[in-house]
Coordinates of C-alpha atoms (C1' of nucleotides) in Angstrom, one line a residue:
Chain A
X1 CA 190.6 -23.5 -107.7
X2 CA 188.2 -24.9 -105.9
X3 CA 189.7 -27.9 -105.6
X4 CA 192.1 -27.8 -103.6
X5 CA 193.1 -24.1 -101.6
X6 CA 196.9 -24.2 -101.8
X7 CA 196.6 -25.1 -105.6
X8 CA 199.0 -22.6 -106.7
X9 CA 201.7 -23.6 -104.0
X10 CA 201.0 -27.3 -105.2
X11 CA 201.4 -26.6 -108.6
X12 CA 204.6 -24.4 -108.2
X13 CA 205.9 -27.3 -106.0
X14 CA 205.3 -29.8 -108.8
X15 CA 204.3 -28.2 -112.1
X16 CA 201.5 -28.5 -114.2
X17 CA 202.1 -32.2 -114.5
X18 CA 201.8 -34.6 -112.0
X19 CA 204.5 -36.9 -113.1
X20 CA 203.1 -39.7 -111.7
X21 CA 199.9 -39.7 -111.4
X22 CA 198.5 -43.1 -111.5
X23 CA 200.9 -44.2 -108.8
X24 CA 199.9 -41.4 -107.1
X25 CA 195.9 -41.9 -107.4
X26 CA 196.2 -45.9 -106.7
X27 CA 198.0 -44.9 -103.2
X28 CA 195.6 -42.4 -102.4
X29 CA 192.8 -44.6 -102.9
X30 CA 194.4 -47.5 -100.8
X31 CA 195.0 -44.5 -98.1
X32 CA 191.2 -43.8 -98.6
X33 CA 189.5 -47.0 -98.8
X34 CA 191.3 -48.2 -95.8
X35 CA 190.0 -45.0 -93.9
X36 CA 186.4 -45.2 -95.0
X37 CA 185.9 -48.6 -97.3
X38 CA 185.8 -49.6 -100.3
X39 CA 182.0 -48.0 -100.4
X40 CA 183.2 -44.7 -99.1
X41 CA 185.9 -43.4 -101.1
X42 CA 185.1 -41.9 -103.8
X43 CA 187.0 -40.6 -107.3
X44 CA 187.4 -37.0 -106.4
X45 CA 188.7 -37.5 -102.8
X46 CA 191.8 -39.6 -104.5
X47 CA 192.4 -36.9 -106.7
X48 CA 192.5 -34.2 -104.3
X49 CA 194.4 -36.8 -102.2
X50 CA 196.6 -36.5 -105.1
X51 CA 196.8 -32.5 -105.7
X52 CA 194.8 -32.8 -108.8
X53 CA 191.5 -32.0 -110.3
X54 CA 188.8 -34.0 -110.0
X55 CA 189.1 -34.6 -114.0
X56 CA 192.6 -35.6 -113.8
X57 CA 191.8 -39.3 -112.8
X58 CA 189.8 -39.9 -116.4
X59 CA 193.6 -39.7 -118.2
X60 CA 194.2 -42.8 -116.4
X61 CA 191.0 -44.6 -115.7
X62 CA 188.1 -45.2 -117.7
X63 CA 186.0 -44.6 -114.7
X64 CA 186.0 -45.2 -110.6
X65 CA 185.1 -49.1 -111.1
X66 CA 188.5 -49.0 -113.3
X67 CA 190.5 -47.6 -110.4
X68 CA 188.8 -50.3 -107.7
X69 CA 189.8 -53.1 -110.1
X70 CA 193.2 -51.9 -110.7
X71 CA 193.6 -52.2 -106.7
X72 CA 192.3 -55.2 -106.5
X73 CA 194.5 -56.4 -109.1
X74 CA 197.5 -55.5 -107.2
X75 CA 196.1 -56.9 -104.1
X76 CA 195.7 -60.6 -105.5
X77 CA 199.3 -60.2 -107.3
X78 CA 200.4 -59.3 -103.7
X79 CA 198.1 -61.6 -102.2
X80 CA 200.0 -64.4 -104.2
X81 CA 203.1 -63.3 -103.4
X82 CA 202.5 -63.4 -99.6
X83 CA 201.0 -67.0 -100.1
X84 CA 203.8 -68.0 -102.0
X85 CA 206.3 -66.9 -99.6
X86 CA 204.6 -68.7 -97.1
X87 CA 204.2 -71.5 -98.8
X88 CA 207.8 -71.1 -99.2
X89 CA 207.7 -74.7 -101.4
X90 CA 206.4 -76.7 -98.3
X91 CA 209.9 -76.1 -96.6
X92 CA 211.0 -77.0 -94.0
X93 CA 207.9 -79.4 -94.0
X94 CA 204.6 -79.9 -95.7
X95 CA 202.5 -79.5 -92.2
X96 CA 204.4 -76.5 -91.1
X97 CA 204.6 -74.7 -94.5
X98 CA 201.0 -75.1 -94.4
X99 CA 199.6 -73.8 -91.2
X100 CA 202.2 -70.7 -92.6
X101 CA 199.9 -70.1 -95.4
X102 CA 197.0 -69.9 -93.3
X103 CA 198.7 -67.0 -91.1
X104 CA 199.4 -65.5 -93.9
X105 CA 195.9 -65.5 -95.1
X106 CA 194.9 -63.6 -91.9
X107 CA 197.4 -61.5 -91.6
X108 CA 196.9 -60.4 -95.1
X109 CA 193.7 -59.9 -94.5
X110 CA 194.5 -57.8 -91.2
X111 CA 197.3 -55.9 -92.2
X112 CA 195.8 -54.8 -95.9
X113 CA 192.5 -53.7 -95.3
X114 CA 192.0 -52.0 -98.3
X115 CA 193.5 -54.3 -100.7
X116 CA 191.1 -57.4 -98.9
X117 CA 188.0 -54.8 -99.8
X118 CA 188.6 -54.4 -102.9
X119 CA 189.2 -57.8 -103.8
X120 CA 186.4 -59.4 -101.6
X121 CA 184.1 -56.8 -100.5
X122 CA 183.7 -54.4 -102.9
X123 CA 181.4 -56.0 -105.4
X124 CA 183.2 -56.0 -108.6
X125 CA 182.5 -57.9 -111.6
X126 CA 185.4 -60.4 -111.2
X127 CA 184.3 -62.7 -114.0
X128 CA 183.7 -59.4 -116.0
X129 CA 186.9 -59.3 -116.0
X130 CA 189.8 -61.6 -117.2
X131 CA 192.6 -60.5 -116.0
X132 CA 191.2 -60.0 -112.4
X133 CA 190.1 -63.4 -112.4
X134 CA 193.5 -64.5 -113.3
X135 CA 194.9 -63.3 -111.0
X136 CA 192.5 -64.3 -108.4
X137 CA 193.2 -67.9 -109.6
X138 CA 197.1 -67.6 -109.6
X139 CA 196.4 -66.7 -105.7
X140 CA 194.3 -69.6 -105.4
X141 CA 196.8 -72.1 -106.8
X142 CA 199.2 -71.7 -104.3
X143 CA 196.5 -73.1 -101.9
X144 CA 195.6 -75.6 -104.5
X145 CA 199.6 -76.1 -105.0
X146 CA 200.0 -76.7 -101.2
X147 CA 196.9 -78.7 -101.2
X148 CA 197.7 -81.4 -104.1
X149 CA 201.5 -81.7 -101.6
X150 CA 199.4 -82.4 -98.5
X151 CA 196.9 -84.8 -100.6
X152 CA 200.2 -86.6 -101.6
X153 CA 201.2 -87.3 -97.8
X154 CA 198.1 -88.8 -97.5
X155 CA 198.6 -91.8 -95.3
X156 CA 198.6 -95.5 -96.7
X157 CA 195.6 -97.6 -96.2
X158 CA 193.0 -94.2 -96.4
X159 CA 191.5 -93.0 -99.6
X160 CA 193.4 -90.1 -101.0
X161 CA 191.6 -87.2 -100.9
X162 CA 191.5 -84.8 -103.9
X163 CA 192.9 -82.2 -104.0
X164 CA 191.5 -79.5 -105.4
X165 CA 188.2 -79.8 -102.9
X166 CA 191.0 -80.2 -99.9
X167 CA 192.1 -76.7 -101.6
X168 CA 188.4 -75.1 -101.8
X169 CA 187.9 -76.6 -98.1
X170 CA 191.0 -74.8 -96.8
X171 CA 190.0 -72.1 -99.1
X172 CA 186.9 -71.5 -97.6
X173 CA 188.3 -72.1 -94.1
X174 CA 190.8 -68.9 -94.2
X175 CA 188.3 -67.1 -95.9
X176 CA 185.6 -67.4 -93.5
X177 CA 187.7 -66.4 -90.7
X178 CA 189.1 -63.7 -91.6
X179 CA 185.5 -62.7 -92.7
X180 CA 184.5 -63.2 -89.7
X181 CA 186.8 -62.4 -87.4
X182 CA 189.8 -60.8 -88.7
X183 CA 188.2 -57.6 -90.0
X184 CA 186.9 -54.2 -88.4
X185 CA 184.5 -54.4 -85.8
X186 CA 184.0 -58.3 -86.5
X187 CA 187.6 -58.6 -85.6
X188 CA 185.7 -57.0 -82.2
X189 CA 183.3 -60.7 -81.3
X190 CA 184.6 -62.0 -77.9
X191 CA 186.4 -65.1 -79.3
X192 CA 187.9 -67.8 -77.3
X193 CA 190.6 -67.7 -78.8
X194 CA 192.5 -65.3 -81.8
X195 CA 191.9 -66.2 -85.5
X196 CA 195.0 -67.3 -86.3
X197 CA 194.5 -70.5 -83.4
X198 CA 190.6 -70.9 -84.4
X199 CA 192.0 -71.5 -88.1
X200 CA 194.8 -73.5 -86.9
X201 CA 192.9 -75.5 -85.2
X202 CA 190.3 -76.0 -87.5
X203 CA 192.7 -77.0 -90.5
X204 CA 194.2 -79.4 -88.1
X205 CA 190.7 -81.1 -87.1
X206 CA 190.1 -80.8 -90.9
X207 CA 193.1 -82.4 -91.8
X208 CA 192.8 -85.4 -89.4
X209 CA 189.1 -86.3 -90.2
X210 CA 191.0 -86.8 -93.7
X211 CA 193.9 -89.5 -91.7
X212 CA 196.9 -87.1 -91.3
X213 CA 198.7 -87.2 -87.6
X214 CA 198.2 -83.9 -86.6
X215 CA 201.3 -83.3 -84.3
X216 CA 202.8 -80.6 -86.1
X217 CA 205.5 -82.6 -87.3
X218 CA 205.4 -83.6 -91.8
X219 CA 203.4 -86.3 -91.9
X220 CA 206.5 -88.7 -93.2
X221 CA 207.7 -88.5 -89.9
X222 CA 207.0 -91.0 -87.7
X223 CA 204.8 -90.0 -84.7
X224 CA 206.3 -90.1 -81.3
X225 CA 204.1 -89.2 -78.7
X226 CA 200.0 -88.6 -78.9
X227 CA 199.2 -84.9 -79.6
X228 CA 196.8 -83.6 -77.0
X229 CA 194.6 -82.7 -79.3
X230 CA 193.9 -79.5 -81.7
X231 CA 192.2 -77.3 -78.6
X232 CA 194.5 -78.2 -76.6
X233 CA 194.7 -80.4 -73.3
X234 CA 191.6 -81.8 -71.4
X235 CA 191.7 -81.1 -67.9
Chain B
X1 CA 156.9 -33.1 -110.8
X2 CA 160.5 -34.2 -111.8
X3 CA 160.4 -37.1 -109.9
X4 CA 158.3 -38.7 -111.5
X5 CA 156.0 -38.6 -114.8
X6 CA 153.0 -39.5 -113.7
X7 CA 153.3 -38.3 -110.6
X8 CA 149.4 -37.1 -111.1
X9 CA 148.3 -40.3 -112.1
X10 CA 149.9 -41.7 -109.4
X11 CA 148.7 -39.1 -106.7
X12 CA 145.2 -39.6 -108.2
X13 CA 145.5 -43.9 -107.4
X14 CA 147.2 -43.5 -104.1
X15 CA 146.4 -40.2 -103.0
X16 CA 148.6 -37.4 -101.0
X17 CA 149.9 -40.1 -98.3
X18 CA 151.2 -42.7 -99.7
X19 CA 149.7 -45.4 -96.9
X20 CA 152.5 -47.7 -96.2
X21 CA 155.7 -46.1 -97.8
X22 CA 158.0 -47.6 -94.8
X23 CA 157.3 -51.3 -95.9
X24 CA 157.5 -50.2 -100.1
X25 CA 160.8 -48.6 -99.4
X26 CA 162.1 -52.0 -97.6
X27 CA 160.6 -54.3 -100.3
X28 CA 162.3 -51.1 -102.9
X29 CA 165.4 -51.3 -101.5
X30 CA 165.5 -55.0 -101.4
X31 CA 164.7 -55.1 -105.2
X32 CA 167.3 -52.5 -105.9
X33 CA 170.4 -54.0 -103.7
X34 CA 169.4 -57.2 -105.8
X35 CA 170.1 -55.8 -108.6
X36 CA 172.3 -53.7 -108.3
X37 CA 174.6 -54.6 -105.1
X38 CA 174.6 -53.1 -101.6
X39 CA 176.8 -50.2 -102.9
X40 CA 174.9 -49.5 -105.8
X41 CA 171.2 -48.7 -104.7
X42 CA 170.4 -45.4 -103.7
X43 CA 168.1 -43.8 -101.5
X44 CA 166.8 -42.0 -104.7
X45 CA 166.0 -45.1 -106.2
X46 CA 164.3 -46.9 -103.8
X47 CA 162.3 -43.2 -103.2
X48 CA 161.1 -43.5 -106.9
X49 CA 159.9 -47.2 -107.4
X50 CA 158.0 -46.3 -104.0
X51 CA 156.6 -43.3 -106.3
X52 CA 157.4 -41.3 -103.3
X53 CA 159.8 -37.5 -103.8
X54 CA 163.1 -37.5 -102.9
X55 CA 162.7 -36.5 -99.5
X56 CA 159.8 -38.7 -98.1
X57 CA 162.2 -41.6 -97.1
X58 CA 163.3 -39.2 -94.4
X59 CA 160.3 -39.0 -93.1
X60 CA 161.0 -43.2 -92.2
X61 CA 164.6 -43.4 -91.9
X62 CA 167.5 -40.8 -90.5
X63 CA 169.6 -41.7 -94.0
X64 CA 170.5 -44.2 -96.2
X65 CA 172.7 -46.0 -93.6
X66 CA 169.3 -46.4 -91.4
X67 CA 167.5 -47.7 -94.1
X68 CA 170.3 -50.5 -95.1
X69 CA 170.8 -51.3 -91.3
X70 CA 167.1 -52.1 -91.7
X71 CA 167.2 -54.1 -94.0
X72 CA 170.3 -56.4 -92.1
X73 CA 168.3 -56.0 -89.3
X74 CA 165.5 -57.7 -91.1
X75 CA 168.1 -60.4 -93.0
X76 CA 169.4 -61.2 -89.8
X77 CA 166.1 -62.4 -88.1
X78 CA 164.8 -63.7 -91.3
X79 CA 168.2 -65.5 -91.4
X80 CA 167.5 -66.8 -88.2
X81 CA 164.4 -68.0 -88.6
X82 CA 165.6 -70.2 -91.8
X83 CA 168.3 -71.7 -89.5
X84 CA 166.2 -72.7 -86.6
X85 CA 163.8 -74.6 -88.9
X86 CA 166.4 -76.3 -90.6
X87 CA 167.8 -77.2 -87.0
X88 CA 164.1 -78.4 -85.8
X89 CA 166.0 -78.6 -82.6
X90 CA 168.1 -81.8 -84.0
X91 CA 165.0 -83.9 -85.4
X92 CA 165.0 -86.5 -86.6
X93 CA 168.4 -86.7 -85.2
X94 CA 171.9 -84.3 -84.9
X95 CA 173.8 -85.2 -87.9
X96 CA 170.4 -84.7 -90.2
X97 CA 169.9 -81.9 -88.8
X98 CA 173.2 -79.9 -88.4
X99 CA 173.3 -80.9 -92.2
X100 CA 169.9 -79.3 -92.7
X101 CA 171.6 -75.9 -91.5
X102 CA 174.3 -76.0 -93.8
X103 CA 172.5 -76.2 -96.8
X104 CA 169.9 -73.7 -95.2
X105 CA 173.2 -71.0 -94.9
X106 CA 173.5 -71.7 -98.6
X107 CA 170.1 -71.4 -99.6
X108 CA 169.8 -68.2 -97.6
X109 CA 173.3 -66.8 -99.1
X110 CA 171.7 -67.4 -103.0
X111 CA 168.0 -67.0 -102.1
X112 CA 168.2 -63.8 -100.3
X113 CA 171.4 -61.9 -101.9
X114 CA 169.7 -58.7 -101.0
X115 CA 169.8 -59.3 -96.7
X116 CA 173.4 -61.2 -97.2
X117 CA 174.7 -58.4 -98.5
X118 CA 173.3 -56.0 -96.3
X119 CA 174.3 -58.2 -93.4
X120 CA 177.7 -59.0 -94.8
X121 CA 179.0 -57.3 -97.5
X122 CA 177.5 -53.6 -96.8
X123 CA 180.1 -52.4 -94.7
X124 CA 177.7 -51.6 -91.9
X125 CA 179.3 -51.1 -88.4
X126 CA 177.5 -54.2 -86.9
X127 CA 179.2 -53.3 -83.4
X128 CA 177.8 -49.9 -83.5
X129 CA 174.2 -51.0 -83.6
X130 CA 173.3 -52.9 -80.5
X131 CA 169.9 -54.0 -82.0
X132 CA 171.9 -55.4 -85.3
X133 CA 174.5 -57.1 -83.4
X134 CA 172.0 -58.9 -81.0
X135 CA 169.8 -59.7 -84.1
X136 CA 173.3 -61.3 -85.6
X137 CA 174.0 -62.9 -82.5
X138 CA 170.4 -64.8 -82.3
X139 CA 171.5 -66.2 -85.8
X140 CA 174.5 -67.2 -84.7
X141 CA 172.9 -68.8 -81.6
X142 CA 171.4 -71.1 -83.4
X143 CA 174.6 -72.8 -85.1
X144 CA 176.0 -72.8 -81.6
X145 CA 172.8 -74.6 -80.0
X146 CA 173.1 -76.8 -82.8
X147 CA 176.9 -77.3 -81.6
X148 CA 176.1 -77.8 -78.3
X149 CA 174.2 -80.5 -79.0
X150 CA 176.7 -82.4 -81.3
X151 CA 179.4 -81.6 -78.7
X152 CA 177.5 -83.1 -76.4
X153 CA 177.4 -86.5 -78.5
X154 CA 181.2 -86.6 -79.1
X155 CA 182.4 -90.4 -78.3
X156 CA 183.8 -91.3 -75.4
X157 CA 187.1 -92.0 -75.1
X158 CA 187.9 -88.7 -76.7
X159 CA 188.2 -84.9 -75.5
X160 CA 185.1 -83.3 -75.8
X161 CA 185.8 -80.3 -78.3
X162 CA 184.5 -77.2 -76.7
X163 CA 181.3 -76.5 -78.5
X164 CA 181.8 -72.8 -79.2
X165 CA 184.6 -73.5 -81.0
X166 CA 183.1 -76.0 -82.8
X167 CA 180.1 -73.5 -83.4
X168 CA 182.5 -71.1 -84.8
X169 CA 184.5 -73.6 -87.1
X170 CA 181.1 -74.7 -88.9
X171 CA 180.0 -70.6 -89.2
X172 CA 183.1 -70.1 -90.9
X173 CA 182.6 -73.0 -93.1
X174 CA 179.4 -72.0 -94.0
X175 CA 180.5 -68.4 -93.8
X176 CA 183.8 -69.2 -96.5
X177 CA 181.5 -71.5 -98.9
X178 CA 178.5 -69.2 -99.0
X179 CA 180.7 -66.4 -99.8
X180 CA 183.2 -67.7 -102.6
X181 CA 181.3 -70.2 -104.3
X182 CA 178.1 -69.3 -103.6
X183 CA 177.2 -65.8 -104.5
X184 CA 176.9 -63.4 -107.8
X185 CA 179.9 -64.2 -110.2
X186 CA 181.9 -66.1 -107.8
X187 CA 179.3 -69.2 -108.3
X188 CA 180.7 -69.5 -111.5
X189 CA 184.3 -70.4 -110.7
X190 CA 184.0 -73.9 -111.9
X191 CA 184.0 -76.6 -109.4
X192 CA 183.7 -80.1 -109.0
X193 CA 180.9 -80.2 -106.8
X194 CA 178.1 -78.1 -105.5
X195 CA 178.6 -75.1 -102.9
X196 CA 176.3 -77.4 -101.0
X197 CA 178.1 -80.5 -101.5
X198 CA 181.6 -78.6 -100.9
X199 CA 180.1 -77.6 -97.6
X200 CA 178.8 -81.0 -96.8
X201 CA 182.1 -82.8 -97.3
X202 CA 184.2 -80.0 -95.6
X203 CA 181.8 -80.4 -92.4
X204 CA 182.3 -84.3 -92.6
X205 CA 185.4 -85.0 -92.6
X206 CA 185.7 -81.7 -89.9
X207 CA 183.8 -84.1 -87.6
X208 CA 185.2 -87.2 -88.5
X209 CA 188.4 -85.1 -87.0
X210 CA 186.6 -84.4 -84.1
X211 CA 185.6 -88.5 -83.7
X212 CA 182.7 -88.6 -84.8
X213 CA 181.1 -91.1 -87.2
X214 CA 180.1 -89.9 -90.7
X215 CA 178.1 -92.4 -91.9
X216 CA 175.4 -89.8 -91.7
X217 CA 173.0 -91.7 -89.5
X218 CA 172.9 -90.1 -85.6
X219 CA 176.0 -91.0 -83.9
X220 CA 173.7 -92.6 -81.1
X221 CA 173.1 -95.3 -83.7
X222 CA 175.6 -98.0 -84.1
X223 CA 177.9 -97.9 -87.5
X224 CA 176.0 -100.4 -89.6
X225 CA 178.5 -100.0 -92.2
X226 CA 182.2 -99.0 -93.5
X227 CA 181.2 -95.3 -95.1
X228 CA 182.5 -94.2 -98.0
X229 CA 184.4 -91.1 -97.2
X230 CA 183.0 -87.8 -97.8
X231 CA 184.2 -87.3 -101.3
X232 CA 182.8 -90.7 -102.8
X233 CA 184.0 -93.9 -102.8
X234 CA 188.0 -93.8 -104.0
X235 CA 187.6 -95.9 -107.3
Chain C
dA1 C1' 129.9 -30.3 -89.1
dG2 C1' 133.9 -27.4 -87.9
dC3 C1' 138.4 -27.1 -85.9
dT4 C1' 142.9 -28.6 -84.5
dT5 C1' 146.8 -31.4 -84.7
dC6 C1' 150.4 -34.2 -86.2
dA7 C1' 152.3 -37.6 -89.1
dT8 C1' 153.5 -37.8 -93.7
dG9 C1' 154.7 -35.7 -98.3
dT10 C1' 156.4 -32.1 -101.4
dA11 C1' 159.4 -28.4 -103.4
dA12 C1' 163.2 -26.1 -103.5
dA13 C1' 167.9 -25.3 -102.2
dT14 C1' 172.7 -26.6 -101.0
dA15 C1' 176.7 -29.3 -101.4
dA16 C1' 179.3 -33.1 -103.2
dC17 C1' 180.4 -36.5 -106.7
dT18 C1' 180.7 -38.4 -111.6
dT19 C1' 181.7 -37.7 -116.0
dT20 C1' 182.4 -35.2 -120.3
dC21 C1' 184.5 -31.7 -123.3
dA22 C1' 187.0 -27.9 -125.0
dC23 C1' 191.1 -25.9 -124.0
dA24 C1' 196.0 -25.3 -121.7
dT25 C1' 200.7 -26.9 -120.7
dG26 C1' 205.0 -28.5 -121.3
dA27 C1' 208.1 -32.7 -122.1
dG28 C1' 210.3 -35.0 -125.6
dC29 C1' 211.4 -35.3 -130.5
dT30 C1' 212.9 -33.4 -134.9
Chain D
dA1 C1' 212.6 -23.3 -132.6
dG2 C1' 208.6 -25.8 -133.6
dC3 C1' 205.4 -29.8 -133.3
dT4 C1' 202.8 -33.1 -131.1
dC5 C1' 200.7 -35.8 -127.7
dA6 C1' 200.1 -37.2 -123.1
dT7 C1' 198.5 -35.1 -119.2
dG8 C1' 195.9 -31.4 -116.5
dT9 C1' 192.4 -27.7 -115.9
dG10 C1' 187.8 -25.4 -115.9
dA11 C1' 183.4 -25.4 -116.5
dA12 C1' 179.1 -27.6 -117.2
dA13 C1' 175.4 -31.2 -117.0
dG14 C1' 173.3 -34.7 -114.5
dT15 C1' 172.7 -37.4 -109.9
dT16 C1' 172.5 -38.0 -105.2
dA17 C1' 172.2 -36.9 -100.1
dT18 C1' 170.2 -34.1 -97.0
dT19 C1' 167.8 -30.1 -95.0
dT20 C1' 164.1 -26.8 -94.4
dA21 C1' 159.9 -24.5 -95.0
dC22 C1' 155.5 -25.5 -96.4
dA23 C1' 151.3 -28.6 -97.8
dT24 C1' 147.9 -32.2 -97.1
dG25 C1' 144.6 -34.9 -95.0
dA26 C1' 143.4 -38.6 -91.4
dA27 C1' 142.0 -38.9 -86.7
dG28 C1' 140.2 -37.0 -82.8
dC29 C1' 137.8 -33.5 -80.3
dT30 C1' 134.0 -30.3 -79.4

DNA sequence: AGCTTCATGTAAATAACTTTCACATGAGCT
DNA sequence: AGCTCATGTGAAAGTTATTTACATGAAGCT
C-alpha cells in the first residue's frame, strides 16, 4: 500500500483491473515528461500517475525504454498527420502550402513538448528500431513530398534542384529552429523576431538563392510587383 | 570496500586523497556520456572509473546536475574555441572562412558527442545558469562576428540583410544538420551527400538568396566564372 | 618534531527507482 | 459453475542519489 495512500478508495472506484491501462500509462507519461523531460520521468511516477503498482507497467512494456519509444511512435504518426494537414496537397498553392508546413513544424514542436522529447531528445535507439524509424521517415516524406512539388516549379532557364537535399535543407531548417528557439528556456533568447518569421524568412532566402520569386504568391504566377525583400523593407 | 575490488590496491598506488579527482570525474563523465548518452551516465559511474566511493564527487560538485553543467560549461568554451579558429577572423577571406565554421560545427557535433550532448541534448536549464548561458553566448558570438562581416560585404544594390538574423539563420543550419544527420544513429539515415556537404550547399544557395556570389572565392573578388550551382553541375 | 586545521575521502544509512517473480483477481468462455 | 489467461499486487534484490558522521593526511604554524 505504499504506493499510492487512497489505494483502497482507487481500487473500489475501479476494481482490481485497470481496464485500460496502457492508455492510461502512455498519457501519464506524456503528462510527466512534459512536466519534467523526457530524462525526468520515470516508470514508477507513470504508474502511480495511473493508480497502479509500480509492477503493473511490465504487463504492457518490456521495460521504461519500451514505453519512451511507444510515445515517440505516436508522436511521429501525429507528427505526420499535422505535416500532412498542412501540407494539405500544396493547396491553395505550392508557396503557401509550404510556409504552412513550416508553422506547423514549430508549433508542433511548441505545443507537444513531450511528444518532440521523446522523438528528438531523448536518445533512443531510432535505427534500433524499425518501426520507429518508419515512421520517422513517413513524417519526413511529407517534407520530401512538398519538396519534390516546389523542385518542380523550379523556374525555366535554372538548374532544377533536387529534391530530396531541398527536403533535408528545409528539414534541417525547421529543425534547428525549433531547437533552438522554440523550446523551454531556449524559446527564452531575445530574438529579433518570433520563430515562426526567422524560419519564414529563412526558407524564403533559401528558396530564392535556388531562382523562385519569393512574393508569396505559387511560383506559376506571374510576378507583379518587387517583393521588398524576406526581412522586410529597408528604410 | 564494495565499491570497488581493489580498492587496497588502488589506495596503496594513489593513496588516501586521490590528488586530482575533480579533473578524473570530468574526463569520467566524459567517457561515460560517450558511451552511454547524457541520460545514461551516472554519478556512480563516473565515482568508480575515478576509483573514488560513492560519495567523494560531492565533495566537487553539489549533484549530478552540477557536474553535467560542467561539463556544458566546458563544451561550450571548448566549442568556442574550435569556431573562432575556424573563423581566423575571415582569413584568407569571408566566404573561406564562414565555410571553415560550418564544417567546424560538424566536426565538433561528431568529434565531441559527449559536450554536444551536454550542451544540447541534456535537458540542462541553460537560462538558469548565468555562467552557462554567457559561455553559450560567446560561442554563438562568434557565428554572429562571422555574420557581421559577410553582412557587411552584401552587394550593393541590394538591402543589407540584418546580420543577426543572418547569424541566426546559419546557427540553425548548422544547428538542424549537426543534429539530424550528424550524430549517433541519425548519421546513418542514408543520404546523398555528406552532413558537411548538405551543410555546405544549404548555406550556399542561403547566400546566393541573400545576393551574394557563390562561386566560393571572396565576394570582393570579381566572378571569374559562371559557377556551377551548389548541388553540382545539372547534367 | 609536534600540533592543528581543513580539504578531501570513506562508511553507513535513507529513500526512490527498476525489474523480477510468485501469487491474486476476475472477465470471458465453455 | 468451473477454467483459464490477461492483468495486478507484494515483496525482494540490485542500483542510484544524497546526506551525515567520521577518518586521513597535506600544509602551515610553533
Amino acid at each position: 500500500m505504499s504506493w499510492r495512500k487512497d489505494k483502497d478508495q482507487r481500487r473500489t472506484e475501479r476494481g482490481y483491473h485497470h481496464g485500460n491501462l496502457k492508455e492510461a500509462l502512455l498519457q501519464a507519461a506524456l503528462d510527466l515528461i512534459a512536466q519534467k523531460g523526457a530524462a525526468g520521468f520515470t516508470f514508477a511516477d507513470a504508474a502511480r500517475m495511473a493508480g497502479v503498482s509500480p509492477a503493473a507497467p511490465y504487463r504492457h512494456f518490456r521495460d521504461r525504454d519500451e514505453l519512451l519509444s511507444s510515445i515517440a511512435q505516436r508522436g511521429f504518426e501525429q507528427f505526420e498527420a499535422t505535416l500532412a494537414q498542412a501540407w494539405d496537397d500544396g493547396h491553395p498553392d505550392t508557396v503557401t502550402a509550404f510556409e504552412r508546413v513550416g508553422r506547423a513544424y514549430l508549433d508542433f514542436a511548441r505545443n507537444e513538448p513531450a511528444f518532440y522529447s521523446a522523438m528528438f531528445e531523448s536518445g533512443l535507439p531510432v535505427d534500433g528500431n524499425p518501426t520507429l524509424q518508419a515512421a520517422s521517415e513517413r513524417a519526413f516524406a511529407i517534407i520530401r513530398a512538398a519538396a519534390e512539388r516546389l523542385a518542380a516549379l523550379s523556374p525555366p532557364g535554372t538548374p532544377r534542384p533536387p529534391a530530396l537535399m531541398m527536403a533535408l535543407h528545409i528539414w534541417s531548417m525547421a529543425h534547428g529552429v525549433a531547437s533552438l528557439f522554440a523550446r523551454g528556456d531556449a524559446a527564452r533568447r531575445k530574438l529579433p523576431m518570433t520563430p515562426e518569421e526567422l524560419l519564414e524568412a529563412e526558407v524564403l532566402i533559401y528558396l530564392r538563392g535556388l531562382g523562385f520569386p519569393t512574393d508569396r504568391r505559387d511560383a506559376r504566377e506571374p510576378e507583379a510587383e518587387k517583393p521588398a525583400g524576406p526581412w522586410g523593407k529597408p528604410k
